């Protein structure tokens, strides 16, 4: 159990280092890749996750995936809460590491970058706020994401790190433009909590209402639907 929890913690932290790091690159002043755009960011998220899977193997790095695996009997139910805690803490620590790396750029960006853009380095937020529709988007994206991962691992396990990276890339491009495709409480709530705690000046409101409702719970609904689909339609697991 300890080794599993360490893998979930470190894997999630590394995922966030890639993902929040690329948003720092894209948004903050005087980085090497400022203004590189969404394709640059989504590609880094995608293949950063591939790297995590190559290093740590079959980790969940996502409480929604841990719930799906518990429902399907792939992990014991008593792993679910410890996995979730380890993953969210990994999200916090990964975001803090990124802040330390980019602290000079955060300081350089004070007063010249929209505080909401700074907040959105860490967490997902919709450009057009409509909570029922945002909730549907995150639920559906998570359903597609987790169903696809389980199908990939079932049929093409040796290729799964690269295939999951391509999956993240495709979902980010096709389904990510509305809410930012969190699909993962540790990806959103961990860095969101780090943003709350870090000494960043002129912070925008952290929008916990959105964070706790949409990326906080919608991925669990998507995970339940994914478990049902792979069990009763695909007949795997």
mmCIF file of C-alpha atoms in Angstrom:
data_model
loop_
_atom_site.group_PDB
_atom_site.id
_atom_site.type_symbol
_atom_site.label_atom_id
_atom_site.label_comp_id
_atom_site.label_asym_id
_atom_site.label_seq_id
_atom_site.Cartn_x
_atom_site.Cartn_y
_atom_site.Cartn_z
ATOM 1 C CA UNK A 1 0.000 0.000 0.000
ATOM 2 C CA UNK A 2 2.790 2.450 0.867
ATOM 3 C CA UNK A 3 4.464 1.901 -2.505
ATOM 4 C CA UNK A 4 1.141 2.404 -4.294
ATOM 5 C CA UNK A 5 0.474 5.637 -2.398
ATOM 6 C CA UNK A 6 3.960 6.953 -3.111
ATOM 7 C CA UNK A 7 3.519 6.167 -6.808
ATOM 8 C CA UNK A 8 0.153 7.981 -6.867
ATOM 9 C CA UNK A 9 1.616 10.965 -5.008
ATOM 10 C CA UNK A 10 4.770 11.270 -7.116
ATOM 11 C CA UNK A 11 3.018 10.470 -10.390
ATOM 12 C CA UNK A 12 0.376 13.132 -9.820
ATOM 13 C CA UNK A 13 3.001 15.666 -8.748
ATOM 14 C CA UNK A 14 5.000 15.030 -11.917
ATOM 15 C CA UNK A 15 1.879 15.303 -14.084
ATOM 16 C CA UNK A 16 1.153 18.703 -12.522
ATOM 17 C CA UNK A 17 4.745 19.837 -12.954
ATOM 18 C CA UNK A 18 4.405 19.241 -16.689
ATOM 19 C CA UNK A 19 0.880 20.659 -16.933
ATOM 20 C CA UNK A 20 0.988 23.704 -14.667
ATOM 21 C CA UNK A 21 4.550 24.307 -15.838
ATOM 22 C CA UNK A 22 3.504 24.593 -19.468
ATOM 23 C CA UNK A 23 0.769 27.072 -18.517
ATOM 24 C CA UNK A 24 3.420 29.160 -16.735
ATOM 25 C CA UNK A 25 5.511 29.008 -19.918
ATOM 26 C CA UNK A 26 2.586 30.148 -22.006
ATOM 27 C CA UNK A 27 1.144 32.892 -19.747
ATOM 28 C CA UNK A 28 3.924 34.494 -17.711
ATOM 29 C CA UNK A 29 6.242 37.282 -18.802
ATOM 30 C CA UNK A 30 9.765 36.596 -20.078
ATOM 31 C CA UNK A 31 9.562 32.814 -20.249
ATOM 32 C CA UNK A 32 11.202 31.189 -23.237
ATOM 33 C CA UNK A 33 7.849 30.080 -24.664
ATOM 34 C CA UNK A 34 5.489 32.925 -23.750
ATOM 35 C CA UNK A 35 2.410 33.051 -25.968
ATOM 36 C CA UNK A 36 2.956 29.614 -27.484
ATOM 37 C CA UNK A 37 -0.761 28.820 -27.446
ATOM 38 C CA UNK A 38 -3.147 26.018 -26.625
ATOM 39 C CA UNK A 39 -1.642 23.404 -28.954
ATOM 40 C CA UNK A 40 1.700 23.742 -27.172
ATOM 41 C CA UNK A 41 -0.015 23.429 -23.782
ATOM 42 C CA UNK A 42 -2.247 20.461 -24.648
ATOM 43 C CA UNK A 43 0.636 18.572 -26.250
ATOM 44 C CA UNK A 44 2.747 19.017 -23.126
ATOM 45 C CA UNK A 45 -0.082 17.802 -20.879
ATOM 46 C CA UNK A 46 -0.563 14.770 -23.125
ATOM 47 C CA UNK A 47 3.000 13.579 -23.332
ATOM 48 C CA UNK A 48 3.758 14.599 -19.760
ATOM 49 C CA UNK A 49 1.140 12.038 -18.750
ATOM 50 C CA UNK A 50 2.818 9.483 -21.034
ATOM 51 C CA UNK A 51 6.107 10.100 -19.207
ATOM 52 C CA UNK A 52 4.384 9.586 -15.844
ATOM 53 C CA UNK A 53 2.944 6.274 -17.038
ATOM 54 C CA UNK A 54 6.319 5.113 -18.365
ATOM 55 C CA UNK A 55 7.908 5.833 -14.969
ATOM 56 C CA UNK A 56 5.212 4.715 -12.546
ATOM 57 C CA UNK A 57 3.311 2.105 -14.552
ATOM 58 C CA UNK A 58 -0.392 1.570 -13.988
ATOM 59 C CA UNK A 59 -1.051 4.445 -11.624
ATOM 60 C CA UNK A 60 -4.447 6.136 -11.440
ATOM 61 C CA UNK A 61 -3.135 9.711 -10.821
ATOM 62 C CA UNK A 62 -6.834 10.612 -10.765
ATOM 63 C CA UNK A 63 -9.472 10.025 -8.054
ATOM 64 C CA UNK A 64 -12.085 9.444 -10.771
ATOM 65 C CA UNK A 65 -10.003 6.601 -12.212
ATOM 66 C CA UNK A 66 -9.498 5.214 -8.704
ATOM 67 C CA UNK A 67 -13.284 5.188 -8.240
ATOM 68 C CA UNK A 68 -13.803 3.409 -11.566
ATOM 69 C CA UNK A 69 -11.205 0.802 -10.678
ATOM 70 C CA UNK A 70 -12.768 0.251 -7.258
ATOM 71 C CA UNK A 71 -16.228 -0.222 -8.813
ATOM 72 C CA UNK A 72 -14.808 -2.747 -11.293
ATOM 73 C CA UNK A 73 -12.862 -4.628 -8.617
ATOM 74 C CA UNK A 74 -9.484 -3.667 -10.058
ATOM 75 C CA UNK A 75 -8.384 -2.206 -6.717
ATOM 76 C CA UNK A 76 -9.833 -2.831 -3.222
ATOM 77 C CA UNK A 77 -12.411 -0.277 -2.062
ATOM 78 C CA UNK A 78 -10.254 0.597 0.949
ATOM 79 C CA UNK A 79 -7.617 1.971 -1.457
ATOM 80 C CA UNK A 80 -9.951 4.621 -2.870
ATOM 81 C CA UNK A 81 -9.786 7.281 -0.155
ATOM 82 C CA UNK A 82 -6.018 6.924 0.486
ATOM 83 C CA UNK A 83 -5.394 7.091 -3.274
ATOM 84 C CA UNK A 84 -7.515 10.229 -3.527
ATOM 85 C CA UNK A 85 -5.689 11.929 -0.664
ATOM 86 C CA UNK A 86 -2.271 10.996 -2.070
ATOM 87 C CA UNK A 87 -3.228 12.265 -5.531
ATOM 88 C CA UNK A 88 -4.624 15.595 -4.329
ATOM 89 C CA UNK A 89 -1.556 16.152 -2.149
ATOM 90 C CA UNK A 90 0.606 15.320 -5.157
ATOM 91 C CA UNK A 91 -1.302 17.989 -7.097
ATOM 92 C CA UNK A 92 -0.574 20.547 -4.372
ATOM 93 C CA UNK A 93 3.115 19.679 -4.160
ATOM 94 C CA UNK A 94 3.560 19.626 -7.944
ATOM 95 C CA UNK A 95 2.021 23.100 -8.222
ATOM 96 C CA UNK A 96 4.227 24.440 -5.413
ATOM 97 C CA UNK A 97 7.322 23.086 -7.177
ATOM 98 C CA UNK A 98 6.248 24.848 -10.380
ATOM 99 C CA UNK A 99 5.750 28.110 -8.471
ATOM 100 C CA UNK A 100 9.275 27.845 -7.043
ATOM 101 C CA UNK A 101 10.651 27.245 -10.547
ATOM 102 C CA UNK A 102 8.789 30.241 -12.012
ATOM 103 C CA UNK A 103 8.828 32.586 -8.997
ATOM 104 C CA UNK A 104 10.857 35.233 -10.859
ATOM 105 C CA UNK A 105 8.400 35.125 -13.755
ATOM 106 C CA UNK A 106 5.418 35.463 -11.431
ATOM 107 C CA UNK A 107 7.078 38.536 -9.949
ATOM 108 C CA UNK A 108 7.846 39.933 -13.416
ATOM 109 C CA UNK A 109 4.197 39.420 -14.399
ATOM 110 C CA UNK A 110 2.720 41.338 -11.434
ATOM 111 C CA UNK A 111 0.431 44.087 -12.643
ATOM 112 C CA UNK A 112 0.811 43.247 -16.331
ATOM 113 C CA UNK A 113 -0.968 39.889 -16.595
ATOM 114 C CA UNK A 114 -4.695 39.537 -15.875
ATOM 115 C CA UNK A 115 -5.059 38.012 -12.371
ATOM 116 C CA UNK A 116 -7.648 35.571 -13.757
ATOM 117 C CA UNK A 117 -5.091 34.356 -16.301
ATOM 118 C CA UNK A 118 -2.667 33.815 -13.422
ATOM 119 C CA UNK A 119 -5.312 31.849 -11.510
ATOM 120 C CA UNK A 120 -6.065 29.769 -14.584
ATOM 121 C CA UNK A 121 -2.439 28.632 -14.727
ATOM 122 C CA UNK A 122 -3.332 26.452 -11.756
ATOM 123 C CA UNK A 123 -6.970 25.496 -12.197
ATOM 124 C CA UNK A 124 -9.602 24.997 -14.866
ATOM 125 C CA UNK A 125 -12.364 27.541 -15.396
ATOM 126 C CA UNK A 126 -14.803 28.077 -18.277
ATOM 127 C CA UNK A 127 -14.662 31.214 -20.392
ATOM 128 C CA UNK A 128 -18.479 31.053 -20.582
ATOM 129 C CA UNK A 129 -19.872 30.133 -17.173
ATOM 130 C CA UNK A 130 -22.965 27.937 -17.331
ATOM 131 C CA UNK A 131 -22.756 25.459 -14.467
ATOM 132 C CA UNK A 132 -25.216 22.829 -15.790
ATOM 133 C CA UNK A 133 -23.540 22.804 -19.214
ATOM 134 C CA UNK A 134 -20.057 22.945 -17.704
ATOM 135 C CA UNK A 135 -21.021 20.008 -15.495
ATOM 136 C CA UNK A 136 -22.225 18.011 -18.482
ATOM 137 C CA UNK A 137 -18.997 18.735 -20.395
ATOM 138 C CA UNK A 138 -16.771 17.554 -17.537
ATOM 139 C CA UNK A 139 -18.941 14.479 -16.931
ATOM 140 C CA UNK A 140 -18.951 13.494 -20.594
ATOM 141 C CA UNK A 141 -15.222 14.196 -21.106
ATOM 142 C CA UNK A 142 -14.373 12.083 -18.058
ATOM 143 C CA UNK A 143 -16.627 9.282 -19.291
ATOM 144 C CA UNK A 144 -14.886 9.246 -22.686
ATOM 145 C CA UNK A 145 -11.450 9.561 -21.066
ATOM 146 C CA UNK A 146 -11.786 6.731 -18.559
ATOM 147 C CA UNK A 147 -13.657 4.408 -20.906
ATOM 148 C CA UNK A 148 -10.942 4.871 -23.523
ATOM 149 C CA UNK A 149 -8.114 4.249 -21.042
ATOM 150 C CA UNK A 150 -9.695 1.020 -19.856
ATOM 151 C CA UNK A 151 -10.211 -0.143 -23.443
ATOM 152 C CA UNK A 152 -6.617 0.756 -24.346
ATOM 153 C CA UNK A 153 -5.152 -1.075 -21.344
ATOM 154 C CA UNK A 154 -7.357 -4.112 -21.976
ATOM 155 C CA UNK A 155 -6.376 -4.473 -25.619
ATOM 156 C CA UNK A 156 -3.011 -2.763 -26.010
ATOM 157 C CA UNK A 157 -1.375 -2.707 -22.576
ATOM 158 C CA UNK A 158 2.212 -2.473 -23.842
ATOM 159 C CA UNK A 159 1.354 0.661 -25.844
ATOM 160 C CA UNK A 160 -0.752 2.284 -23.133
ATOM 161 C CA UNK A 161 1.572 5.152 -22.065
ATOM 162 C CA UNK A 162 1.798 6.525 -25.601
ATOM 163 C CA UNK A 163 -1.815 5.703 -26.410
ATOM 164 C CA UNK A 164 -3.076 7.478 -23.279
ATOM 165 C CA UNK A 165 -0.972 10.510 -24.206
ATOM 166 C CA UNK A 166 -2.595 10.584 -27.642
ATOM 167 C CA UNK A 167 -5.980 10.218 -25.972
ATOM 168 C CA UNK A 168 -5.337 13.222 -23.709
ATOM 169 C CA UNK A 169 -4.175 15.200 -26.752
ATOM 170 C CA UNK A 170 -7.354 14.344 -28.692
ATOM 171 C CA UNK A 171 -9.702 15.075 -25.767
ATOM 172 C CA UNK A 172 -7.933 18.336 -25.051
ATOM 173 C CA UNK A 173 -8.295 19.450 -28.652
ATOM 174 C CA UNK A 174 -11.839 18.187 -29.200
ATOM 175 C CA UNK A 175 -13.512 18.531 -25.797
ATOM 176 C CA UNK A 176 -11.315 20.933 -23.857
ATOM 177 C CA UNK A 177 -12.284 24.322 -25.250
ATOM 178 C CA UNK A 178 -15.234 24.902 -22.925
ATOM 179 C CA UNK A 179 -14.036 23.956 -19.437
ATOM 180 C CA UNK A 180 -10.338 23.139 -19.865
ATOM 181 C CA UNK A 181 -10.895 19.348 -19.518
ATOM 182 C CA UNK A 182 -10.017 18.776 -15.850
ATOM 183 C CA UNK A 183 -11.494 15.219 -15.710
ATOM 184 C CA UNK A 184 -9.541 14.776 -12.501
ATOM 185 C CA UNK A 185 -10.018 16.242 -9.017
ATOM 186 C CA UNK A 186 -6.308 16.027 -8.253
ATOM 187 C CA UNK A 187 -5.461 17.965 -11.421
ATOM 188 C CA UNK A 188 -7.823 20.818 -10.508
ATOM 189 C CA UNK A 189 -8.343 20.933 -6.749
ATOM 190 C CA UNK A 190 -4.705 20.238 -5.837
ATOM 191 C CA UNK A 191 -3.245 23.162 -7.823
ATOM 192 C CA UNK A 192 -6.281 25.310 -6.923
ATOM 193 C CA UNK A 193 -5.456 24.787 -3.244
ATOM 194 C CA UNK A 194 -1.795 25.557 -3.923
ATOM 195 C CA UNK A 195 -2.821 28.823 -5.614
ATOM 196 C CA UNK A 196 -4.837 29.693 -2.501
ATOM 197 C CA UNK A 197 -1.783 29.171 -0.290
ATOM 198 C CA UNK A 198 1.041 30.575 -2.419
ATOM 199 C CA UNK A 199 2.298 34.171 -1.920
ATOM 200 C CA UNK A 200 1.105 35.434 -5.310
ATOM 201 C CA UNK A 201 0.177 39.130 -5.275
ATOM 202 C CA UNK A 202 -3.126 40.583 -6.530
ATOM 203 C CA UNK A 203 -4.853 37.192 -6.666
ATOM 204 C CA UNK A 204 -8.160 36.771 -8.436
ATOM 205 C CA UNK A 205 -10.947 35.041 -6.556
ATOM 206 C CA UNK A 206 -10.194 31.325 -6.529
ATOM 207 C CA UNK A 207 -13.772 30.439 -7.562
ATOM 208 C CA UNK A 208 -14.173 27.545 -5.167
ATOM 209 C CA UNK A 209 -17.861 27.355 -6.052
ATOM 210 C CA UNK A 210 -16.987 26.249 -9.579
ATOM 211 C CA UNK A 211 -14.009 24.168 -8.466
ATOM 212 C CA UNK A 212 -15.868 22.128 -5.871
ATOM 213 C CA UNK A 213 -19.021 21.651 -7.946
ATOM 214 C CA UNK A 214 -17.777 20.998 -11.495
ATOM 215 C CA UNK A 215 -14.233 19.549 -11.480
ATOM 216 C CA UNK A 216 -14.845 18.508 -7.873
ATOM 217 C CA UNK A 217 -17.767 16.139 -8.525
ATOM 218 C CA UNK A 218 -18.485 15.769 -12.259
ATOM 219 C CA UNK A 219 -15.486 13.436 -12.827
ATOM 220 C CA UNK A 220 -16.978 11.019 -10.285
ATOM 221 C CA UNK A 221 -20.234 10.914 -12.248
ATOM 222 C CA UNK A 222 -18.240 10.285 -15.438
ATOM 223 C CA UNK A 223 -16.282 7.550 -13.683
ATOM 224 C CA UNK A 224 -19.450 5.711 -12.635
ATOM 225 C CA UNK A 225 -20.772 5.893 -16.205
ATOM 226 C CA UNK A 226 -17.434 4.622 -17.554
ATOM 227 C CA UNK A 227 -17.457 1.668 -15.157
ATOM 228 C CA UNK A 228 -20.999 0.771 -16.218
ATOM 229 C CA UNK A 229 -20.169 1.083 -19.924
ATOM 230 C CA UNK A 230 -17.083 -1.110 -19.880
ATOM 231 C CA UNK A 231 -18.808 -3.721 -17.709
ATOM 232 C CA UNK A 232 -22.190 -3.967 -19.383
ATOM 233 C CA UNK A 233 -21.507 -2.905 -22.998
ATOM 234 C CA UNK A 234 -17.859 -3.668 -23.699
ATOM 235 C CA UNK A 235 -17.983 -6.670 -21.321
ATOM 236 C CA UNK A 236 -14.442 -6.157 -20.073
ATOM 237 C CA UNK A 237 -13.270 -6.059 -16.469
#
